[in-house]
Protein backbone atom coordinates (compact mmCIF):
# COMPACT_ATOMS: atom_id res chain seq x y z
CA MET A 1 0.38 42.63 30.92
CA HIS A 2 -2.02 39.79 30.73
CA ALA A 3 -1.18 36.12 30.60
CA PRO A 4 -1.82 34.27 27.31
CA GLU A 5 -4.33 31.49 27.00
CA TYR A 6 -3.01 28.15 28.03
CA VAL A 7 -4.13 24.64 28.70
CA GLU A 8 -2.33 22.71 31.37
CA MET A 9 -1.58 19.12 30.46
CA ASN A 10 -0.13 16.16 32.23
CA ALA A 11 2.06 13.54 30.56
CA ILE A 12 -0.86 11.54 29.13
CA GLY A 13 -2.68 14.58 27.86
CA SER A 14 -5.40 14.80 30.46
CA PRO A 15 -6.34 18.33 31.53
CA ARG A 16 -4.94 19.56 34.83
CA GLU A 17 -6.40 22.21 37.08
CA SER A 18 -7.63 24.41 34.21
CA ASP A 19 -10.11 21.73 33.18
CA ASP A 20 -10.97 21.03 36.80
CA ARG A 21 -11.90 24.68 37.31
CA GLU A 22 -14.09 24.57 34.21
CA ASN A 23 -15.88 21.54 35.59
CA GLY A 24 -16.48 23.18 38.95
CA ALA A 25 -13.74 21.42 40.89
CA LYS A 26 -11.84 23.25 43.59
CA PRO A 27 -8.60 24.90 42.50
CA GLY A 28 -5.57 23.01 43.66
CA ALA A 29 -7.37 19.67 43.68
CA ILE A 30 -4.96 16.83 43.11
CA SER A 31 -5.34 15.06 39.77
CA ARG A 32 -5.34 11.27 39.74
CA GLU A 33 -4.88 8.68 37.04
CA PRO A 34 -8.13 7.79 35.26
CA THR A 35 -9.61 4.34 35.78
CA MET A 36 -11.79 2.22 33.56
CA GLU A 37 -14.81 3.66 35.35
CA ASP A 38 -13.67 7.31 35.23
CA ASP A 39 -14.76 9.92 32.70
CA LEU A 40 -13.54 9.39 29.16
CA THR A 41 -10.47 11.12 27.74
CA ALA A 42 -10.89 13.87 25.18
CA VAL A 43 -10.75 11.56 22.14
CA GLU A 44 -12.97 8.96 23.81
CA GLU A 45 -15.68 11.49 24.62
CA ALA A 46 -16.66 11.70 20.95
CA PHE A 47 -17.74 8.06 21.01
CA GLN A 48 -19.64 8.24 24.32
CA SER A 49 -21.23 4.85 24.97
CA HIS A 50 -20.12 3.37 21.63
CA TYR A 51 -16.47 2.82 22.49
CA VAL A 52 -14.87 -0.63 22.61
CA LYS A 53 -13.55 -1.43 26.08
CA ILE A 54 -10.05 -2.95 26.08
CA GLU A 55 -8.92 -4.84 29.17
CA TYR A 56 -5.17 -4.92 29.65
CA ASP A 57 -3.35 -8.21 29.99
CA LYS A 58 0.30 -9.11 29.67
CA ARG A 59 0.00 -11.70 26.95
CA ARG A 60 2.37 -11.06 24.05
CA PHE A 61 -0.10 -11.29 21.19
CA SER A 62 -3.69 -12.36 20.67
CA LEU A 63 -5.67 -12.48 17.44
CA LYS A 64 -8.84 -12.09 19.46
CA LYS A 65 -7.54 -8.85 20.97
CA LEU A 66 -6.24 -7.65 17.58
CA TRP A 67 -9.78 -7.98 16.26
CA LYS A 68 -10.92 -5.47 18.89
CA PHE A 69 -8.49 -2.92 17.46
CA VAL A 70 -9.48 -3.49 13.82
CA GLY A 71 -11.41 -0.51 12.48
CA PRO A 72 -9.67 2.89 12.71
CA GLY A 73 -6.98 1.97 10.18
CA LEU A 74 -9.61 0.53 7.85
CA LEU A 75 -11.54 3.81 7.89
CA VAL A 76 -8.35 5.77 7.31
CA SER A 77 -7.35 3.53 4.39
CA GLN A 78 -10.42 4.64 2.43
CA ALA A 79 -8.91 8.06 1.82
CA LEU A 80 -6.16 6.28 -0.14
CA LEU A 81 -8.83 4.75 -2.38
CA ASP A 82 -11.11 7.71 -3.01
CA PRO A 83 -12.10 8.69 -6.59
CA GLY A 84 -9.22 11.18 -6.71
CA ASN A 85 -6.71 8.39 -6.03
CA ILE A 86 -8.37 6.07 -8.52
CA GLU A 87 -8.03 8.79 -11.14
CA SER A 88 -4.37 9.16 -10.19
CA ASP A 89 -3.93 5.39 -10.64
CA ILE A 90 -5.49 5.59 -14.11
CA SER A 91 -3.21 8.49 -15.05
CA GLN A 92 -0.20 6.58 -13.71
CA ALA A 93 -1.12 3.57 -15.84
CA ASP A 94 -1.25 5.75 -18.94
CA THR A 95 1.95 7.76 -18.45
CA SER A 96 4.33 5.27 -16.82
CA GLY A 97 2.74 1.84 -17.02
CA TYR A 98 3.93 -0.63 -14.40
CA GLN A 99 7.18 1.25 -13.74
CA LEU A 100 6.02 3.26 -10.73
CA LEU A 101 4.41 0.41 -8.79
CA TRP A 102 7.48 0.37 -6.52
CA LEU A 103 6.95 4.05 -5.69
CA LEU A 104 3.27 3.42 -4.99
CA LEU A 105 4.34 0.70 -2.53
CA LEU A 106 6.94 2.98 -0.95
CA ALA A 107 4.32 5.73 -0.54
CA HIS A 108 2.00 3.30 1.27
CA ILE A 109 4.83 2.18 3.57
CA LEU A 110 5.60 5.82 4.35
CA CYS A 111 1.90 6.34 5.00
CA ILE A 112 1.92 3.44 7.47
CA PHE A 113 4.68 5.18 9.43
CA VAL A 114 2.98 8.58 9.46
CA GLN A 115 -0.48 7.23 10.26
CA SER A 116 0.95 5.12 13.07
CA LEU A 117 2.36 8.32 14.58
CA ALA A 118 -1.08 9.95 14.39
CA ALA A 119 -2.62 6.96 16.16
CA ARG A 120 0.22 7.02 18.70
CA LEU A 121 -0.50 10.66 19.55
CA GLY A 122 -4.16 9.94 20.25
CA VAL A 123 -3.45 6.81 22.28
CA VAL A 124 -0.73 8.31 24.49
CA THR A 125 -2.18 11.76 25.14
CA GLY A 126 -5.90 11.08 24.99
CA ARG A 127 -6.29 14.06 22.64
CA HIS A 128 -6.32 14.27 18.87
CA LEU A 129 -4.11 16.38 16.61
CA ALA A 130 -6.47 19.31 16.12
CA GLN A 131 -6.85 19.75 19.88
CA HIS A 132 -3.07 19.72 20.35
CA ILE A 133 -2.44 22.29 17.62
CA LYS A 134 -5.03 24.63 19.14
CA GLN A 135 -3.45 24.27 22.58
CA GLN A 136 0.21 24.51 21.59
CA TYR A 137 0.31 27.19 18.89
CA PRO A 138 -0.72 30.87 18.89
CA ARG A 139 -4.29 31.62 17.93
CA ALA A 140 -3.31 33.33 14.66
CA LEU A 141 -1.30 30.32 13.50
CA SER A 142 -3.87 27.78 14.67
CA LEU A 143 -6.49 29.63 12.60
CA VAL A 144 -4.23 29.25 9.56
CA PHE A 145 -3.96 25.51 10.28
CA TRP A 146 -7.74 25.26 10.62
CA ALA A 147 -8.45 27.14 7.38
CA LEU A 148 -5.97 25.04 5.39
CA SER A 149 -7.31 21.80 6.87
CA GLU A 150 -10.88 22.75 5.97
CA LEU A 151 -9.75 23.66 2.45
CA ALA A 152 -8.13 20.23 2.03
CA ILE A 153 -11.22 18.43 3.36
CA ILE A 154 -13.58 20.36 1.09
CA GLY A 155 -11.28 19.74 -1.88
CA ALA A 156 -11.29 16.00 -1.21
CA ASP A 157 -15.07 16.15 -0.79
CA ILE A 158 -15.45 17.69 -4.26
CA GLN A 159 -13.48 14.80 -5.78
CA GLU A 160 -15.56 12.25 -3.88
CA VAL A 161 -18.88 13.85 -4.86
CA ILE A 162 -17.95 14.04 -8.55
CA GLY A 163 -16.56 10.48 -8.48
CA THR A 164 -19.76 9.12 -6.96
CA ALA A 165 -21.84 11.12 -9.44
CA THR A 166 -19.76 9.62 -12.26
CA ALA A 167 -20.53 6.11 -10.97
CA LEU A 168 -24.25 6.92 -10.86
CA HIS A 169 -24.04 8.25 -14.42
CA ILE A 170 -22.48 5.00 -15.64
CA LEU A 171 -25.05 2.84 -13.85
CA THR A 172 -28.19 4.84 -14.56
CA ALA A 173 -27.28 7.28 -17.37
CA ILE A 174 -28.45 10.25 -15.31
CA PRO A 175 -26.56 13.51 -15.90
CA ILE A 176 -23.47 14.19 -13.81
CA TRP A 177 -25.06 17.26 -12.23
CA ALA A 178 -28.04 15.15 -11.06
CA GLY A 179 -25.62 12.62 -9.58
CA VAL A 180 -23.86 15.43 -7.72
CA VAL A 181 -27.15 16.52 -6.15
CA ILE A 182 -28.11 12.95 -5.21
CA THR A 183 -24.68 12.33 -3.66
CA ALA A 184 -24.89 15.55 -1.69
CA VAL A 185 -28.24 14.48 -0.22
CA ASP A 186 -27.82 10.75 0.33
CA SER A 187 -24.98 11.26 2.81
CA PHE A 188 -27.60 12.08 5.41
CA VAL A 189 -28.95 8.54 4.98
CA PHE A 190 -25.54 7.05 5.73
CA LEU A 191 -25.32 9.05 8.94
CA TYR A 192 -28.03 6.82 10.36
CA ILE A 193 -25.56 3.93 10.43
CA GLN A 194 -23.61 5.62 13.22
CA ARG A 195 -26.59 5.20 15.54
CA PHE A 196 -25.81 1.47 15.68
CA GLY A 197 -22.38 1.98 17.22
CA VAL A 198 -18.77 2.20 16.15
CA ARG A 199 -18.33 -1.50 15.33
CA VAL A 200 -21.31 -1.56 12.96
CA THR A 201 -20.05 1.61 11.29
CA GLU A 202 -16.59 0.09 10.84
CA LEU A 203 -18.14 -3.09 9.44
CA VAL A 204 -20.17 -1.17 6.85
CA PHE A 205 -17.16 0.85 5.74
CA GLY A 206 -15.09 -2.34 5.60
CA LEU A 207 -17.68 -3.87 3.28
CA MET A 208 -17.49 -0.80 1.04
CA VAL A 209 -13.71 -1.17 0.71
CA THR A 210 -14.06 -4.89 0.09
CA THR A 211 -16.61 -4.18 -2.66
CA LEU A 212 -14.04 -2.02 -4.44
CA ALA A 213 -11.37 -4.70 -3.93
CA VAL A 214 -13.53 -7.49 -5.35
CA CYS A 215 -14.48 -5.38 -8.39
CA PHE A 216 -10.92 -4.56 -9.42
CA TRP A 217 -9.39 -7.88 -8.44
CA LEU A 218 -12.05 -9.58 -10.59
CA GLU A 219 -11.22 -7.37 -13.53
CA MET A 220 -7.49 -7.94 -12.96
CA VAL A 221 -8.06 -11.70 -13.22
CA LEU A 222 -10.18 -11.30 -16.36
CA ILE A 223 -7.78 -8.95 -18.17
CA LYS A 224 -4.75 -11.26 -17.53
CA PRO A 225 -1.89 -8.80 -17.03
CA ASP A 226 1.78 -9.66 -17.57
CA ALA A 227 2.71 -10.94 -14.09
CA ARG A 228 6.41 -10.58 -14.82
CA GLU A 229 6.05 -6.87 -15.60
CA VAL A 230 3.94 -6.37 -12.49
CA VAL A 231 6.62 -7.90 -10.26
CA LYS A 232 9.38 -5.89 -11.99
CA GLY A 233 7.39 -2.72 -11.46
CA MET A 234 7.05 -3.47 -7.75
CA VAL A 235 10.69 -4.31 -7.00
CA ILE A 236 12.85 -2.34 -9.47
CA PRO A 237 13.08 1.40 -8.67
CA ARG A 238 12.88 3.47 -11.85
CA ILE A 239 11.21 6.69 -12.96
CA PRO A 240 10.43 6.96 -16.68
CA HIS A 241 11.51 10.10 -18.51
CA GLY A 242 8.92 12.86 -18.13
CA SER A 243 7.18 11.18 -15.18
CA ALA A 244 8.78 13.12 -12.32
CA VAL A 245 5.64 15.15 -11.61
CA GLN A 246 3.55 11.99 -11.75
CA ALA A 247 5.93 10.33 -9.28
CA VAL A 248 5.66 13.21 -6.79
CA GLY A 249 1.89 13.21 -7.25
CA ILE A 250 1.71 9.57 -6.17
CA ILE A 251 3.17 10.44 -2.77
CA GLY A 252 0.89 13.46 -2.49
CA CYS A 253 -2.20 11.37 -3.21
CA VAL A 254 -1.37 8.75 -0.59
CA LEU A 255 -0.37 11.06 2.28
CA MET A 256 -3.61 12.90 3.05
CA PRO A 257 -3.53 15.71 5.65
CA HIS A 258 -7.05 15.20 6.97
CA ASN A 259 -6.25 11.53 7.55
CA LEU A 260 -3.86 12.52 10.34
CA PHE A 261 -6.61 14.36 12.19
CA LEU A 262 -9.01 11.48 11.61
CA HIS A 263 -6.70 8.69 12.78
CA SER A 264 -5.60 10.48 15.95
CA ALA A 265 -9.29 10.84 16.87
CA LEU A 266 -10.60 7.42 15.81
CA VAL A 267 -8.29 5.58 18.22
CA GLY A 268 -10.46 7.07 20.97
CA SER A 269 -13.12 4.51 20.06
CA ARG A 270 -11.04 2.04 22.10
CA LYS A 271 -11.17 2.76 25.83
CA LEU A 272 -7.96 1.68 27.53
CA ASP A 273 -7.23 0.78 31.13
CA ARG A 274 -5.36 3.92 32.23
CA ARG A 275 -5.05 3.14 35.93
CA GLU A 276 -1.66 4.00 37.36
CA GLU A 277 -0.48 0.42 37.68
CA THR A 278 -1.48 -0.53 34.11
CA ARG A 279 -1.32 2.75 32.16
CA GLU A 280 2.09 2.36 30.50
CA GLY A 281 1.55 -1.29 29.64
CA ALA A 282 -1.96 -0.64 28.28
CA ILE A 283 -0.74 2.25 26.13
CA ARG A 284 2.20 0.27 24.74
CA GLU A 285 -0.08 -2.66 23.99
CA ALA A 286 -2.56 -0.39 22.20
CA MET A 287 0.20 1.22 20.15
CA ARG A 288 1.46 -2.20 19.09
CA TYR A 289 -1.97 -3.45 18.02
CA PHE A 290 -2.88 -0.20 16.26
CA LYS A 291 0.41 -0.34 14.34
CA ILE A 292 -0.37 -3.89 13.18
CA GLU A 293 -3.92 -2.94 12.26
CA THR A 294 -2.78 0.16 10.38
CA SER A 295 -0.16 -1.83 8.48
CA ILE A 296 -2.66 -4.49 7.41
CA SER A 297 -5.26 -1.89 6.37
CA LEU A 298 -2.87 0.21 4.29
CA ILE A 299 -1.24 -2.79 2.60
CA TYR A 300 -4.81 -3.85 1.74
CA ALA A 301 -5.29 -0.38 0.22
CA TYR A 302 -2.05 -0.78 -1.74
CA LEU A 303 -3.19 -4.08 -3.25
CA ILE A 304 -6.38 -2.38 -4.44
CA ASN A 305 -4.53 0.62 -5.89
CA MET A 306 -2.09 -1.76 -7.53
CA ALA A 307 -4.99 -3.66 -9.10
CA VAL A 308 -6.39 -0.42 -10.56
CA VAL A 309 -3.01 0.47 -12.09
CA VAL A 310 -2.46 -3.04 -13.44
CA VAL A 311 -5.95 -3.31 -14.97
CA PHE A 312 -5.65 -0.03 -16.83
CA CYS A 313 -2.03 -0.67 -17.85
CA LYS A 314 -3.14 -3.80 -19.66
CA ALA A 315 -6.27 -2.13 -21.03
CA PHE A 316 -4.28 0.79 -22.48
CA GLU A 317 -1.74 -1.61 -24.00
CA MET A 318 -4.54 -3.48 -25.75
CA LEU A 319 -6.11 -0.26 -27.05
CA ARG A 320 -2.78 1.06 -28.33
CA ALA A 321 -2.13 -2.26 -30.08
CA GLU A 322 -5.49 -1.94 -31.84
CA GLY A 323 -4.90 1.71 -32.70
CA VAL A 324 -7.92 2.84 -30.70
CA SER A 325 -7.82 6.32 -29.17
CA TYR A 326 -8.78 6.71 -25.52
CA ALA A 327 -8.83 9.18 -22.63
CA ALA A 328 -7.13 8.29 -19.34
CA SER A 329 -9.65 9.73 -16.91
CA LEU A 330 -12.08 8.63 -14.24
CA ALA A 331 -15.12 9.32 -16.42
CA GLU A 332 -13.71 7.44 -19.42
CA GLY A 333 -12.49 4.47 -17.39
CA ALA A 334 -15.75 2.62 -17.94
CA THR A 335 -15.51 3.10 -21.73
CA VAL A 336 -11.94 1.78 -21.76
CA LEU A 337 -12.84 -1.35 -19.78
CA SER A 338 -16.00 -2.07 -21.75
CA HIS A 339 -13.97 -2.01 -24.98
CA VAL A 340 -11.45 -4.61 -23.79
CA LEU A 341 -13.56 -6.71 -21.38
CA GLY A 342 -17.12 -6.24 -22.58
CA ASP A 343 -20.07 -4.13 -21.43
CA GLY A 344 -20.39 -5.90 -18.09
CA SER A 345 -17.01 -4.63 -16.94
CA LYS A 346 -18.10 -0.99 -16.91
CA TYR A 347 -20.84 -1.84 -14.40
CA VAL A 348 -18.34 -3.65 -12.18
CA TYR A 349 -16.12 -0.58 -12.39
CA ALA A 350 -19.03 1.72 -11.53
CA ILE A 351 -20.16 -0.39 -8.56
CA GLY A 352 -16.69 -0.27 -7.04
CA LEU A 353 -16.44 3.48 -7.68
CA LEU A 354 -19.87 4.08 -6.15
CA ALA A 355 -19.07 2.06 -3.02
CA ILE A 356 -15.79 3.82 -2.28
CA GLY A 357 -17.17 7.22 -3.24
CA GLN A 358 -19.99 6.92 -0.71
CA SER A 359 -17.78 5.64 2.10
CA THR A 360 -15.05 8.26 1.59
CA THR A 361 -17.60 11.07 1.73
CA MET A 362 -18.54 9.86 5.20
CA THR A 363 -14.96 9.53 6.48
CA GLY A 364 -14.33 13.02 5.11
CA THR A 365 -17.29 14.23 7.15
CA LEU A 366 -15.81 12.64 10.27
CA SER A 367 -12.46 14.33 9.59
CA GLY A 368 -14.15 17.69 9.27
CA GLN A 369 -16.11 17.09 12.44
CA TYR A 370 -12.95 16.45 14.49
CA VAL A 371 -11.13 19.39 12.92
CA THR A 372 -13.95 21.78 13.76
CA GLU A 373 -14.39 20.47 17.28
CA GLY A 374 -10.66 20.46 17.96
CA PHE A 375 -9.81 23.93 16.69
CA TRP A 376 -12.93 25.67 17.97
CA ASN A 377 -13.76 23.54 21.01
CA MET A 378 -17.24 23.44 19.57
CA PRO A 379 -19.16 20.16 19.33
CA VAL A 380 -20.59 19.66 15.85
CA LYS A 381 -23.17 17.02 15.10
CA PRO A 382 -22.48 14.86 12.02
CA TRP A 383 -25.57 16.09 10.15
CA GLN A 384 -24.48 19.68 10.72
CA ARG A 385 -21.03 18.87 9.40
CA VAL A 386 -22.51 17.21 6.29
CA LEU A 387 -24.69 20.26 5.71
CA ILE A 388 -21.68 22.59 5.91
CA THR A 389 -19.26 20.56 3.75
CA ARG A 390 -21.90 19.60 1.20
CA GLY A 391 -23.14 23.18 0.99
CA ILE A 392 -19.61 24.43 0.25
CA SER A 393 -18.48 21.61 -2.05
CA LEU A 394 -21.78 21.36 -3.94
CA VAL A 395 -21.33 24.70 -5.72
CA PRO A 396 -17.95 24.05 -7.41
CA ALA A 397 -18.90 20.43 -8.08
CA LEU A 398 -22.11 21.52 -9.84
CA ILE A 399 -20.26 24.19 -11.81
CA VAL A 400 -17.77 21.62 -13.08
CA ALA A 401 -20.50 19.02 -13.71
CA VAL A 402 -22.67 21.42 -15.72
CA THR A 403 -20.17 23.60 -17.57
CA ALA A 404 -16.79 21.91 -17.58
CA THR A 405 -17.09 18.15 -17.45
CA ALA A 406 -14.05 17.87 -19.71
CA HIS A 407 -11.96 19.76 -17.12
CA ILE A 408 -12.61 17.51 -14.13
CA ASP A 409 -9.03 16.25 -14.46
CA LEU A 410 -7.73 19.83 -14.12
CA LEU A 411 -9.84 20.34 -11.00
CA SER A 412 -8.43 17.13 -9.49
CA GLU A 413 -4.89 18.33 -10.23
CA ILE A 414 -5.56 21.63 -8.44
CA ILE A 415 -7.05 19.81 -5.46
CA ASN A 416 -4.03 17.49 -5.27
CA VAL A 417 -1.74 20.54 -5.14
CA ILE A 418 -3.81 21.95 -2.28
CA GLN A 419 -3.50 18.63 -0.44
CA ALA A 420 0.27 18.69 -0.93
CA VAL A 421 0.57 22.20 0.49
CA VAL A 422 -1.61 21.43 3.51
CA LEU A 423 0.24 18.20 4.29
CA SER A 424 3.37 20.05 5.37
CA PHE A 425 1.37 22.18 7.82
CA THR A 426 -0.09 19.02 9.34
CA ILE A 427 2.89 16.72 9.54
CA ILE A 428 5.26 19.24 11.16
CA PRO A 429 3.12 19.68 14.31
CA LEU A 430 2.53 15.91 14.43
CA LEU A 431 6.25 15.11 14.46
CA LYS A 432 7.06 18.02 16.76
CA LEU A 433 4.53 16.86 19.36
CA GLN A 434 6.02 13.36 19.31
CA ALA A 435 9.41 14.75 20.36
CA HIS A 436 8.25 16.58 23.49
CA ALA A 437 8.17 14.79 26.82
CA GLU A 438 5.81 17.47 28.16
CA VAL A 439 3.17 16.24 25.71
CA MET A 440 3.93 12.54 25.27
CA GLY A 441 5.50 11.81 28.62
CA PRO A 442 9.20 10.92 29.04
CA GLU A 443 8.52 7.23 28.42
CA PHE A 444 6.86 7.82 25.02
CA SER A 445 8.61 10.85 23.52
CA PHE A 446 11.00 10.51 20.59
CA GLY A 447 14.66 9.78 21.18
CA ARG A 448 17.53 11.37 19.28
CA LEU A 449 17.50 8.98 16.31
CA ALA A 450 13.75 9.29 15.90
CA ARG A 451 14.05 13.08 15.94
CA ILE A 452 16.71 13.01 13.23
CA ALA A 453 14.57 10.66 11.12
CA SER A 454 11.55 12.94 11.62
CA LEU A 455 13.57 15.95 10.50
CA GLY A 456 14.67 14.12 7.37
CA LEU A 457 11.11 13.00 6.64
CA THR A 458 9.79 16.54 7.08
CA LEU A 459 12.40 18.05 4.75
CA ALA A 460 11.75 15.37 2.13
CA ILE A 461 7.99 15.92 2.16
CA ILE A 462 8.34 19.72 2.00
CA THR A 463 10.77 19.44 -0.93
CA LEU A 464 8.57 17.04 -2.87
CA ASN A 465 5.45 19.10 -2.27
CA ALA A 466 7.20 22.33 -3.27
CA TYR A 467 8.37 20.66 -6.48
CA MET A 468 4.84 19.46 -7.20
CA VAL A 469 3.38 22.93 -6.69
CA ALA A 470 6.05 24.60 -8.83
CA SER A 471 5.59 22.07 -11.62
CA VAL A 472 1.90 22.88 -12.16
CA ILE A 473 2.25 26.70 -12.13
CA PRO A 474 2.60 28.11 -15.68
CA LEU A 475 5.82 30.13 -15.73
CA ASN A 476 5.29 32.00 -18.98
CA SER A 477 6.25 35.48 -17.85
CA ALA A 478 8.63 37.32 -15.52
CA GLY A 479 5.69 38.27 -13.33
CA MET A 480 4.81 34.62 -12.78
CA TYR A 481 8.40 33.90 -11.73
CA VAL A 482 8.31 36.74 -9.23
CA ALA A 483 4.93 35.59 -7.91
CA LEU A 484 6.20 32.02 -7.56
CA ILE A 485 9.31 33.13 -5.66
CA ALA A 486 7.21 35.28 -3.33
CA VAL A 487 4.77 32.46 -2.63
CA VAL A 488 7.58 29.98 -2.01
CA LEU A 489 9.33 32.35 0.40
CA VAL A 490 6.15 32.95 2.39
CA TYR A 491 5.43 29.22 2.39
CA ILE A 492 8.93 28.38 3.66
CA ALA A 493 8.80 31.15 6.27
CA ILE A 494 5.52 29.90 7.76
CA LEU A 495 6.75 26.31 7.75
CA ALA A 496 10.03 27.35 9.38
CA TYR A 497 8.15 29.22 12.08
CA THR A 498 5.86 26.22 12.61
CA ALA A 499 8.88 23.94 13.02
CA ALA A 500 10.92 26.31 15.20
CA PHE A 501 8.18 27.61 17.47
CA PRO A 502 8.52 26.11 20.97
CA LEU A 503 5.42 24.34 22.17
CA ARG A 504 3.27 26.91 23.86
CA CYS A 505 3.30 25.97 27.51
CA VAL A 506 4.94 23.32 29.65
CA TRP A 507 4.33 22.36 33.22
CA ASN A 508 7.65 22.40 35.01
CA ARG A 509 8.16 22.47 38.77
CA ARG A 510 4.95 24.37 39.50
CA MET A 511 6.01 27.07 37.09
CA LEU A 512 4.10 27.85 33.89
CA VAL A 513 6.76 28.89 31.42
CA ASP A 514 6.25 30.46 28.03
CA ARG A 515 9.24 29.38 25.98
CA ALA A 516 8.67 31.52 22.91
CA PRO A 517 11.35 34.16 22.18
CA SER A 518 10.36 37.72 23.09
CA CYS A 519 10.23 38.78 19.42
CA ILE A 520 7.76 35.99 18.70
CA ARG A 521 5.64 36.90 21.72
CA TRP A 522 5.58 40.49 20.49
CA LEU A 523 4.67 39.43 16.95
CA PHE A 524 1.59 37.55 18.11
CA GLY A 525 0.70 39.96 20.90
CA ARG A 526 1.49 37.48 23.64
CA ALA A 527 2.57 38.72 27.04
CA LYS A 528 5.77 37.58 28.65
CA LEU A 529 4.82 35.05 31.26
CA ALA A 530 6.63 33.85 34.35
CA VAL A 531 3.91 33.00 36.79
CA ASP A 532 5.03 31.28 39.95
CA THR A 533 2.08 29.26 41.18
CA ALA A 534 3.70 28.33 44.46
CA ALA A 535 1.66 30.92 46.34
CA SER A 536 -1.58 29.42 45.08
């Protein structure tokens, strides 16, 4: 019997002897706490010399220090504003008006909690989510996670490419298919920005988000919505009849699976003081500042999404009052606004859409880069990642742009369902890792109440996502019912296994212990392991 693969980890996620042996160190060498001058942690390695050095001090709060942490949450917030989400906002405005603004706010608050956990994982362990999943789960299951994550990233990339192409079509009147090709190519130009360092990159992306904000806030001021209805929509919980699927879709559009991988990796751009005497304080300080930064960034994203909903709510009301027919879609958004606000408004709309479309394609590329590197332990250069994702997403995007422009909404709906399915496979490992002292350290692992809350959150997300998937499948025959039941059972079985599977290996009193039940070890071809390392 042979021993399964394993990676030995200490409480902060730094490799133990297994990594030392790979680096040529003598077996049995004693690990020590990293210092500010030591080699970077796993998540910090990706940023090399571009990281932001954070000195630890015991002051309670400092705006100057908060500014050093601003960036990762801002990049993550862009996924909540991509063309797919803008289209969801437009659809929400048409079907339910202002009445689901409270749910949109609740979804963003939930996203703050989940994204803060992703950042927490990266800060405490020094490794991002993809690396943890590869280390802690069997190879067969980790390959499933990788494939689903890549599918979600490529799906989001298709939405972003088509959204950017739509903006180019509005501004220049070029065909959608030509805009798709231009968008697929110009991403290589944006890669050059990364050569100037992480702070410049964050600044550029921040300007892109602000461009979108200014465009829609300007149009919100010009269109003069009913402020009373806006406030009622934000504070009074209600779901209009027939809008249940739309309500579930709002949560699915805000909680993006690839964002969890991205956030847990981006926090590595801040190099902390992990010396033994300062490690716990530095980590707690970083978690506090990242939580504040994430909250500010995602509330900023909510205000932009809210502006999109409010603008189109008022625009649709005006069109219905005039008896004018309209289509609630991303492509027709410019036509709607130009009818109620004048021709200039469609260019403002297109500029905002172009800015966020370009920036989200780049953050999607970063997500894919970390996913590939984490699951395969294979460094991928950004231009290589762009080439792969663009090559895969370009084909379906071109097919839709050339032959089925009227069905872009259907494609977005399918992609949103894929995102909902993948989210469950991402959030379960994230919450499970947070509860284990072997991964997070005893001082940072979840307590009992946090574990109960995590269980409730997981069940709620799985239920909502399952409802969303079931609602879009046409059940017009007995065969479709059977197929749906089979798919749901397989889906639940895999999720249950993901939740119940004990983390792969723990380091406990010089004994490497595989905690998986024997039937599970047999299922995945994993040998029973009880290796006493005392002799070595």
